[in-house]
mmCIF file of C-alpha atoms and ligand atoms in Angstrom:
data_model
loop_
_atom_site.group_PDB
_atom_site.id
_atom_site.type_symbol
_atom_site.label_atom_id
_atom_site.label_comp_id
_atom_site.label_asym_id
_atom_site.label_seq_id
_atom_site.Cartn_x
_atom_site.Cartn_y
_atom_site.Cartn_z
ATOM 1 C CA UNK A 1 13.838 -23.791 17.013
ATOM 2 C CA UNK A 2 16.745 -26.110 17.157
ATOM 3 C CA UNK A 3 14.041 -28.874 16.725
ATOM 4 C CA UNK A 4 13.834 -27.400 13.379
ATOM 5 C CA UNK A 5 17.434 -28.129 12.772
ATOM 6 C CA UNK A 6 18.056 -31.783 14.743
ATOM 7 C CA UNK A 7 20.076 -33.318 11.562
ATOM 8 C CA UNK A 8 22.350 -30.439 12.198
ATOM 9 C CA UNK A 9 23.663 -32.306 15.240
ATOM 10 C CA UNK A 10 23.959 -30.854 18.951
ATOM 11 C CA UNK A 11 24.634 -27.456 18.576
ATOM 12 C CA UNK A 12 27.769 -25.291 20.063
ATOM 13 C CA UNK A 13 27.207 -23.022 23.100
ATOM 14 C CA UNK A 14 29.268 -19.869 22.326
ATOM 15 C CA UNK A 15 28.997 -17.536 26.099
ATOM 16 C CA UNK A 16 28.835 -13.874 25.254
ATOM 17 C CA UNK A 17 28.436 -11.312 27.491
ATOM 18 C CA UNK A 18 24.795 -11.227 28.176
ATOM 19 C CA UNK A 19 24.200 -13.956 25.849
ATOM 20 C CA UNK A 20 25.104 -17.265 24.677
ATOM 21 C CA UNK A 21 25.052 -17.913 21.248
ATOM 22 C CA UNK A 22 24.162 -21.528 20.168
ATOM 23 C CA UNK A 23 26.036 -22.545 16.921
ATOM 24 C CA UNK A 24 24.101 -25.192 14.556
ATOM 25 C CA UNK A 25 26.441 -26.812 11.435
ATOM 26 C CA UNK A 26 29.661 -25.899 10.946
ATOM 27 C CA UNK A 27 31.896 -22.911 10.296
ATOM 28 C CA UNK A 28 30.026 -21.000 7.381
ATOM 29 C CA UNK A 29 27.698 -23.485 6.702
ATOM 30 C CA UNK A 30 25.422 -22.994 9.953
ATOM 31 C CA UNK A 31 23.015 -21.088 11.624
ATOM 32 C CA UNK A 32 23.357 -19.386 14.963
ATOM 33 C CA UNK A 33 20.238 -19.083 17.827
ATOM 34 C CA UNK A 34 20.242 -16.994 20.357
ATOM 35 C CA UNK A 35 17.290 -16.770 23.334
ATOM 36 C CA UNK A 36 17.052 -12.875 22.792
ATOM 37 C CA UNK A 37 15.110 -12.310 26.142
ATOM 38 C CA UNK A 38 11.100 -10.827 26.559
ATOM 39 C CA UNK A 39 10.881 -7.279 25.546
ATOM 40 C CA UNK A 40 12.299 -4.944 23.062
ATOM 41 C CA UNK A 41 15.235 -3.189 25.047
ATOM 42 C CA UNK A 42 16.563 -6.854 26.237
ATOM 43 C CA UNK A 43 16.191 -8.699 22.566
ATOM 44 C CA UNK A 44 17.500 -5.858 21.217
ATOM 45 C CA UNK A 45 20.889 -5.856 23.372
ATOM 46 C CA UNK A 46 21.320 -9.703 22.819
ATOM 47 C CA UNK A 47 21.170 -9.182 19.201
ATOM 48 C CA UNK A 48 23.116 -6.226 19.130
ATOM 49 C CA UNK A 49 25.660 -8.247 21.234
ATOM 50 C CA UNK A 50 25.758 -11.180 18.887
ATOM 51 C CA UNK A 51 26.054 -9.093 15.913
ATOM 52 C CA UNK A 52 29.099 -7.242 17.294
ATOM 53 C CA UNK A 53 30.860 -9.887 17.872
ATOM 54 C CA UNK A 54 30.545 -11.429 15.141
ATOM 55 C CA UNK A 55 31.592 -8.278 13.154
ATOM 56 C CA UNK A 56 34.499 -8.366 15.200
ATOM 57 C CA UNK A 57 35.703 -11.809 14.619
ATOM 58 C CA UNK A 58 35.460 -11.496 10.930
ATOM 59 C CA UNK A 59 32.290 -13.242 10.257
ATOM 60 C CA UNK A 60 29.129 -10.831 10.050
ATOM 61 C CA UNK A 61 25.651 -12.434 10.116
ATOM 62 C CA UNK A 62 23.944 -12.039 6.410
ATOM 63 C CA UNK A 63 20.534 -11.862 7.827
ATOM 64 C CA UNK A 64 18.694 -11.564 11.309
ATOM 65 C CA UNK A 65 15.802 -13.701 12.010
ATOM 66 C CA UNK A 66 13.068 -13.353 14.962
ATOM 67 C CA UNK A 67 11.162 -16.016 15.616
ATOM 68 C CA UNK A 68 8.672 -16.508 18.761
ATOM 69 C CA UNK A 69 5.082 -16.267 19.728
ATOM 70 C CA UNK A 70 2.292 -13.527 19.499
ATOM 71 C CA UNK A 71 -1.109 -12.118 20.254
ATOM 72 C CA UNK A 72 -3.002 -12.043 16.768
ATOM 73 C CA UNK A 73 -5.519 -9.431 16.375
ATOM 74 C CA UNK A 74 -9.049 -10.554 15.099
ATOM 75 C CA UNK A 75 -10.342 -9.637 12.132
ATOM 76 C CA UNK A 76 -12.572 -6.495 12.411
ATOM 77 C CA UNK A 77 -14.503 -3.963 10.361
ATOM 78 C CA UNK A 78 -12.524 -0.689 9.890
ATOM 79 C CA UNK A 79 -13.033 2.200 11.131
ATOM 80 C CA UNK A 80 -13.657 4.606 8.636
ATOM 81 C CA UNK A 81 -14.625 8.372 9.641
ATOM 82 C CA UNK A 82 -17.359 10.110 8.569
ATOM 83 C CA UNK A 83 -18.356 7.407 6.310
ATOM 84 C CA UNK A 84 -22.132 5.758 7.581
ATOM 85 C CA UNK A 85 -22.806 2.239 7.751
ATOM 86 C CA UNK A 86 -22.748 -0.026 10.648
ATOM 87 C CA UNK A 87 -19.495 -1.921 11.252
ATOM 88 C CA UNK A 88 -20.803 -5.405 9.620
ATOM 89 C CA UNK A 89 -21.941 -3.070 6.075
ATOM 90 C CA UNK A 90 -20.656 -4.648 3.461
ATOM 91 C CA UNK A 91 -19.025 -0.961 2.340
ATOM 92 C CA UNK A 92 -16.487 -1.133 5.070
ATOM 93 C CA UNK A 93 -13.296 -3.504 4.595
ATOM 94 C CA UNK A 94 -12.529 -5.836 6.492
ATOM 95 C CA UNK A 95 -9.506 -6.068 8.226
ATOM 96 C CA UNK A 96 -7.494 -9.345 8.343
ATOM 97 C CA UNK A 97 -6.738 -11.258 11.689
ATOM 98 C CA UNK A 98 -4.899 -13.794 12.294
ATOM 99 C CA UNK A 99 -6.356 -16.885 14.604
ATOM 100 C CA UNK A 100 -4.239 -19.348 17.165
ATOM 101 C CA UNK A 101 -2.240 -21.309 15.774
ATOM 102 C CA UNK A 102 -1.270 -19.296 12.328
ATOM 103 C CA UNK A 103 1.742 -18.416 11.651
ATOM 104 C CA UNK A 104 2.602 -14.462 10.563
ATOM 105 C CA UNK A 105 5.529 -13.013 8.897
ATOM 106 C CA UNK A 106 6.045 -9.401 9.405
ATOM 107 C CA UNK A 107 6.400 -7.236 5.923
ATOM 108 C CA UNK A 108 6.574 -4.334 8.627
ATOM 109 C CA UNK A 109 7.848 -4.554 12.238
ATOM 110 C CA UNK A 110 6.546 -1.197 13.965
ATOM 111 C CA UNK A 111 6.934 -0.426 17.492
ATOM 112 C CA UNK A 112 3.389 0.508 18.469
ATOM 113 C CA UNK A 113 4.117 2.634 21.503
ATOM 114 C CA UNK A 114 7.388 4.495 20.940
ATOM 115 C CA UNK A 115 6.160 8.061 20.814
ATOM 116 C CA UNK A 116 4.165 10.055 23.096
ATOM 117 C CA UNK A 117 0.436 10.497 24.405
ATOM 118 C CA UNK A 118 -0.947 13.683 23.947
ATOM 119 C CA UNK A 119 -4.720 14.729 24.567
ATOM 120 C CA UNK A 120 -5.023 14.177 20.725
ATOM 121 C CA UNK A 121 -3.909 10.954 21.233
ATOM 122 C CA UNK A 122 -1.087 8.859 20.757
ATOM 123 C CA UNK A 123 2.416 10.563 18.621
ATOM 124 C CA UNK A 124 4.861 8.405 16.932
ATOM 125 C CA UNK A 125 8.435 9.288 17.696
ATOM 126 C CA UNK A 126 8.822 9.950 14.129
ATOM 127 C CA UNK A 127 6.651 12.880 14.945
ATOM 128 C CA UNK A 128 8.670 14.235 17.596
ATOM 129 C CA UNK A 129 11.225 14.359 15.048
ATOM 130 C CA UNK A 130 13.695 11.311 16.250
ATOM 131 C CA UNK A 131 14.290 7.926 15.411
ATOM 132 C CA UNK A 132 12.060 5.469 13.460
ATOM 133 C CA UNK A 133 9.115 3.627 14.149
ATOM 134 C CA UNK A 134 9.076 0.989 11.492
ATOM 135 C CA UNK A 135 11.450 -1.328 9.709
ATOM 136 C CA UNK A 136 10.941 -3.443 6.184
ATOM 137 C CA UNK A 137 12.238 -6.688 6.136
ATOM 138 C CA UNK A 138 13.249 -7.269 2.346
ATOM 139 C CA UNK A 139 10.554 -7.726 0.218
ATOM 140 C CA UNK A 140 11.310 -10.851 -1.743
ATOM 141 C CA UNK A 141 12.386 -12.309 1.673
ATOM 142 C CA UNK A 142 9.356 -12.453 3.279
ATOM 143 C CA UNK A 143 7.598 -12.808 0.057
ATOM 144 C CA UNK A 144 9.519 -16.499 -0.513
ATOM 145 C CA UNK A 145 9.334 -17.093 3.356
ATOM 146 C CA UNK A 146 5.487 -16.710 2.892
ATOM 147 C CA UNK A 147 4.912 -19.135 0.434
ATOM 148 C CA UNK A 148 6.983 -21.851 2.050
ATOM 149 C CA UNK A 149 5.735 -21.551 5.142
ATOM 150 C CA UNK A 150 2.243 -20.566 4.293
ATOM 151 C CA UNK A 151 1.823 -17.798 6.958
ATOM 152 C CA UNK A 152 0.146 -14.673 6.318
ATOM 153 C CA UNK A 153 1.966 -11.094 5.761
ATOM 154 C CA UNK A 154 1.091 -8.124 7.534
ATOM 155 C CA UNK A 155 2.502 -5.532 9.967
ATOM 156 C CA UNK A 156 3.660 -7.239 13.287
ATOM 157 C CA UNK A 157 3.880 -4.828 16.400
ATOM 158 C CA UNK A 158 6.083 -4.348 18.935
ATOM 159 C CA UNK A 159 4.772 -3.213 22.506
ATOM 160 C CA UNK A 160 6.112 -3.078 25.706
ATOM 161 C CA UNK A 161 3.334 -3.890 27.239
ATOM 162 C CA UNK A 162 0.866 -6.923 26.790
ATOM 163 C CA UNK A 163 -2.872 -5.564 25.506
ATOM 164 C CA UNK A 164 -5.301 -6.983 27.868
ATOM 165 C CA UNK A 165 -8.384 -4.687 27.175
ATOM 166 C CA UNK A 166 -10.450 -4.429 24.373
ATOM 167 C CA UNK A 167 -10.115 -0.984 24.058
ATOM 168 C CA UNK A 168 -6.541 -1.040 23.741
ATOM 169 C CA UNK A 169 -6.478 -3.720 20.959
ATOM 170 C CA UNK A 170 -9.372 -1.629 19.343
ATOM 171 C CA UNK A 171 -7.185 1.712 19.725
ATOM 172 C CA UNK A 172 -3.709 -0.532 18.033
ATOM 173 C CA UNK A 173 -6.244 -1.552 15.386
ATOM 174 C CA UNK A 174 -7.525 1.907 14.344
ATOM 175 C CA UNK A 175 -3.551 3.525 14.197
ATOM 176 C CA UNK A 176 -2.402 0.415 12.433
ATOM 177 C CA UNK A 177 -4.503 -1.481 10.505
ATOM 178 C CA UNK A 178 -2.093 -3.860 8.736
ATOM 179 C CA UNK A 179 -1.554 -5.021 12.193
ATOM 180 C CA UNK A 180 -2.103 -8.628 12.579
ATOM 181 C CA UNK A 181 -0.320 -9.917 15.421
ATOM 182 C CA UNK A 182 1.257 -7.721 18.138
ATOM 183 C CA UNK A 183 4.825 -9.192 20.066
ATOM 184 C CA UNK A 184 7.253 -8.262 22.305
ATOM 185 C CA UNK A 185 10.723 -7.902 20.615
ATOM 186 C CA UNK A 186 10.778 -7.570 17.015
ATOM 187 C CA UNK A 187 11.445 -3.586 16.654
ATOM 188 C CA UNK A 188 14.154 -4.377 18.905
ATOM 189 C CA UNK A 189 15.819 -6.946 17.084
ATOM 190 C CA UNK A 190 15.128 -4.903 13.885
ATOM 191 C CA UNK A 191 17.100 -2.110 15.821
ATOM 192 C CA UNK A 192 20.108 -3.732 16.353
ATOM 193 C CA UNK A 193 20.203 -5.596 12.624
ATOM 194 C CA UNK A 194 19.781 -2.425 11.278
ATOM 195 C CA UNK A 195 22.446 -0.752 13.171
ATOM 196 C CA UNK A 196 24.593 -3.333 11.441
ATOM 197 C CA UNK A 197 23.139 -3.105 8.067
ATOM 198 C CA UNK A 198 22.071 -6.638 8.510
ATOM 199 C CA UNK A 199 18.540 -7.421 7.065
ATOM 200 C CA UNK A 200 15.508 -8.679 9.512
ATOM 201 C CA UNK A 201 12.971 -11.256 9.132
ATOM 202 C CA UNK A 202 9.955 -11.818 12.163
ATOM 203 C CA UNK A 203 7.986 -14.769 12.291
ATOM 204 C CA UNK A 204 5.080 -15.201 15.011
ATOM 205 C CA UNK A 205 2.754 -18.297 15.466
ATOM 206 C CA UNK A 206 0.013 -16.784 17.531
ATOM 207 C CA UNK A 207 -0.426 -18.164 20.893
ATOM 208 C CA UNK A 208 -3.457 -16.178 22.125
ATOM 209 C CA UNK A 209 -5.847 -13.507 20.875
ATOM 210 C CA UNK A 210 -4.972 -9.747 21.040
ATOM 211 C CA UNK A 211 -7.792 -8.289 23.431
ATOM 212 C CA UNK A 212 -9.145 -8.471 27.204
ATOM 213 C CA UNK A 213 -6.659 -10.788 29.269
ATOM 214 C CA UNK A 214 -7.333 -14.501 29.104
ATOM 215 C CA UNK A 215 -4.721 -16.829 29.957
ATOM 216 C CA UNK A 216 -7.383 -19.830 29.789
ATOM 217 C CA UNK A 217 -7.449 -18.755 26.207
ATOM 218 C CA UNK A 218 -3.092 -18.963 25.246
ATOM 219 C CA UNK A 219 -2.484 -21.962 23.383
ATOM 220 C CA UNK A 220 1.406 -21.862 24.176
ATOM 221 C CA UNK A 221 2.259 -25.425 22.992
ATOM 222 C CA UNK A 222 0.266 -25.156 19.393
ATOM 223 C CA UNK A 223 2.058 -21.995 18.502
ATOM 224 C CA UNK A 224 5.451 -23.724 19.411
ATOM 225 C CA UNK A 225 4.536 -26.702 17.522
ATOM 226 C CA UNK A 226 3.329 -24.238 14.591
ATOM 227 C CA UNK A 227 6.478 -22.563 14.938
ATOM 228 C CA UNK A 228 8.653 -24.787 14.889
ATOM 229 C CA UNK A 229 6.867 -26.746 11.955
ATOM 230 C CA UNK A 230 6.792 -22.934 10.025
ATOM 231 C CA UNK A 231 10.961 -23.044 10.988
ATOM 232 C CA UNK A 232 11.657 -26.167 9.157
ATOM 233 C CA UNK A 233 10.148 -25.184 5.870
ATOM 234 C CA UNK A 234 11.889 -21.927 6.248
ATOM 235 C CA UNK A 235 15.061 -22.941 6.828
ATOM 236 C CA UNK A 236 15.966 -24.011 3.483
ATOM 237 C CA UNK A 237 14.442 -20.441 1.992
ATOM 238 C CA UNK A 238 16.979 -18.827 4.089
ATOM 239 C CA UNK A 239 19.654 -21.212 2.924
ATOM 240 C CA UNK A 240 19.102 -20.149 -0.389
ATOM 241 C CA UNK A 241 18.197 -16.788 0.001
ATOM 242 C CA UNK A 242 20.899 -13.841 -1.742
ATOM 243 C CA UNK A 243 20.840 -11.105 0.173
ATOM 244 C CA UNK A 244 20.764 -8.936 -3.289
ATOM 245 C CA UNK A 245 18.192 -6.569 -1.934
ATOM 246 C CA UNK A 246 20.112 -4.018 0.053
ATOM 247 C CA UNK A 247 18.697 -3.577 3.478
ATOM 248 C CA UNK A 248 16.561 -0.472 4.249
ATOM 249 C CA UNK A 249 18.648 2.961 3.705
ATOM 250 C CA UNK A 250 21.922 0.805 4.074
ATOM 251 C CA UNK A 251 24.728 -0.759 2.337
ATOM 252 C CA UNK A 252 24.094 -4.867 1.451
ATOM 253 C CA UNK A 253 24.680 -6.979 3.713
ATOM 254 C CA UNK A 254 28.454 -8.861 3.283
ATOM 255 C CA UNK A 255 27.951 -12.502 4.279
ATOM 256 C CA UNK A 256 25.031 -15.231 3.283
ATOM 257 C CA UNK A 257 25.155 -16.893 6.565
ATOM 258 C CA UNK A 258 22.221 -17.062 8.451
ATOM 259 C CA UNK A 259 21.294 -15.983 11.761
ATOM 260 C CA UNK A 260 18.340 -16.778 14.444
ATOM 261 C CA UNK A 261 18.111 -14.600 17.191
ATOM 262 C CA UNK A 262 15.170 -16.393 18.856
ATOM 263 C CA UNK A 263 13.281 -14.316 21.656
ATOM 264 C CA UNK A 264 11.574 -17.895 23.557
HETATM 265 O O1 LIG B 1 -0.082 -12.106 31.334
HETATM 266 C C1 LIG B 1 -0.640 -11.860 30.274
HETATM 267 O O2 LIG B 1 -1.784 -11.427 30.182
HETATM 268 C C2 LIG B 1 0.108 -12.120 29.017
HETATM 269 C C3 LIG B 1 -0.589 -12.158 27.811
HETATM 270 C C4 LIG B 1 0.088 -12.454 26.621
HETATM 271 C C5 LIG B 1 1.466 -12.702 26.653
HETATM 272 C C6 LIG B 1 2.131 -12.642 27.867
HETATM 273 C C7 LIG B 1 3.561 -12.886 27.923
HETATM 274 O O3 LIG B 1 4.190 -12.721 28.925
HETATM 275 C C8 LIG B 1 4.185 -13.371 26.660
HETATM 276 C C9 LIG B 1 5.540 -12.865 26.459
HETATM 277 C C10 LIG B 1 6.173 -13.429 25.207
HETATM 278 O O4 LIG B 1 5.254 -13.902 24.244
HETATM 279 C C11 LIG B 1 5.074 -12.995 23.171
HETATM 280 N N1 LIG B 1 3.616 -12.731 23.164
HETATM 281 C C12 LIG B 1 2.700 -13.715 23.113
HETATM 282 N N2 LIG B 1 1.474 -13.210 23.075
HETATM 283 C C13 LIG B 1 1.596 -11.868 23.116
HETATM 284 C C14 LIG B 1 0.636 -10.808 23.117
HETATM 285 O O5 LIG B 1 -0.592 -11.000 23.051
HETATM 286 N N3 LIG B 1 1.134 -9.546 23.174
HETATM 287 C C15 LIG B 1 2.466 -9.302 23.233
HETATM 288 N N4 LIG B 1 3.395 -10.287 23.242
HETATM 289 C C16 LIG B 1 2.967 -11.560 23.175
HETATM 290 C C17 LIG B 1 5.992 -11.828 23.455
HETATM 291 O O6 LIG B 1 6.716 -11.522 22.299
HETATM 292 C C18 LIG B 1 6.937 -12.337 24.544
HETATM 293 O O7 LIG B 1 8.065 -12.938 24.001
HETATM 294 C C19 LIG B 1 1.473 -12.347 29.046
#
């Protein structure tokens, strides 16, 4: 995502524990990028890291931003029970998708398989009676970040684990049909921002379809170029972005600077 940022000059390699935090522009001007690490437990300890100190020194991040590539889900009839019709009737809904190559912003980041399995099937750990399952970035956030970047909205999961069956991305589809795109580390990063009362952002450019394993089928380089493309023409919605809607359940959030915890 630097790319996205080259007039800002070479950036500023801040080591961190764990982490090195790259520093874009100046003091309180700029925008910070981290490489966050695959998966939610390591993306969400590099943010968490970053945040902290940055808490520490004086200087708390206004906003936390995760950008990288996803699976997008195709679109698909839904399922609905006990109703008839065959799944191309024009009485069931369709449910969105999102091809290679699109970019998706995340209006909810939900970790898909934090919970349990039971032999009734799968049981959020909301339902267990811990923790959360979903977070919101701010509404008029995404909604701005949308329409300059042109990428749909939609839920965004997190897994731990890569679908490669049809099955599975069937069985994602059914729980959560806002789904459009499934990653690897937003619900982490989400985690940590919210620990901080920081507010999150996630934005995917989809790199392969959600569904049986094909690697002949990833289009790495088109997402990047998407993504980095989508970056640039959010950049200056983040600049002027007020962080006047509180953050989910928290206080606001005390600085305007920008962050970008990046995950690739
Ligand atoms: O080996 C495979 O079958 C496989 C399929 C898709 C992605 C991977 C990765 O190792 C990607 C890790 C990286 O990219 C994000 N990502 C991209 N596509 C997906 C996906 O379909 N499902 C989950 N994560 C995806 C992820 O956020 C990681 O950062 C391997």
């Amino acid at each position: 995502m630097a790319r996205a940022f080259a007039s800002a000059g070479p950036p500023r390699e801040v080591p961190l524990p764990g982490v090195a935090v790259h520093r874009l522009g100046g003091p309180g001007t700029g925008l910070d990028l981290i490489a966050a690490g695959v998966g939610p437990a390591l993306a969400a300890a590099s943010t968490a890291t970053a945040l902290t100190a940055a808490a520490l020194a004086g200087a708390p991040y206004g906003l936390v931003v995760c950008v990288g590539i996803a699976g997008g889900f195709a679109p698909a009839a839904a399922e609905l029970p006990g109703r008839p019709g065959s799944p191309g009737s024009p009485h069931r809904p369709r449910l969105p998708g999102a091809p290679v190559g699109s970019l998706v912003l995340a209006d909810e980041i939900t970790a898909a398989d934090l919970g349990a399995e039971t032999a009734d099937g799968f049981l959020p750990v909301t339902d267990l009676g811990f923790g959360t399952v979903t977070h919101r970035p701010p509404e008029s956030l995404v909604r701005a970040a949308a329409s300059a970047t042109g990428a749909a909205t939609g839920t965004v999961l997190t897994v731990s684990t890569v679908t490669g069956t049809a099955a599975r991305a069937a069985a994602l589809r059914a729980r959560h049909p806002r789904a459009l795109a499934e990653a690897m580390e937003g619900f982490g990063v989400a985690e940590a921002a919210a620990a901080h009362s920081v507010p999150v952002l996630e934005l995917r450019a989809v790199s392969n379809p959600v569904g049986p394993r094909d690697r002949a089928a990833w289009r790495i380089g088109d997402a990047l170029a998407a993504l980095t493309e989508g970056f640039g023409k959010l950049a200056p919605v983040l600049e002027s972005w007020n962080a006047h809607e509180p953050p989910e359940s928290a206080e606001p959030a005390q600085s305007a600077e920008p962050a970008e915890p990046a995950d690739s």
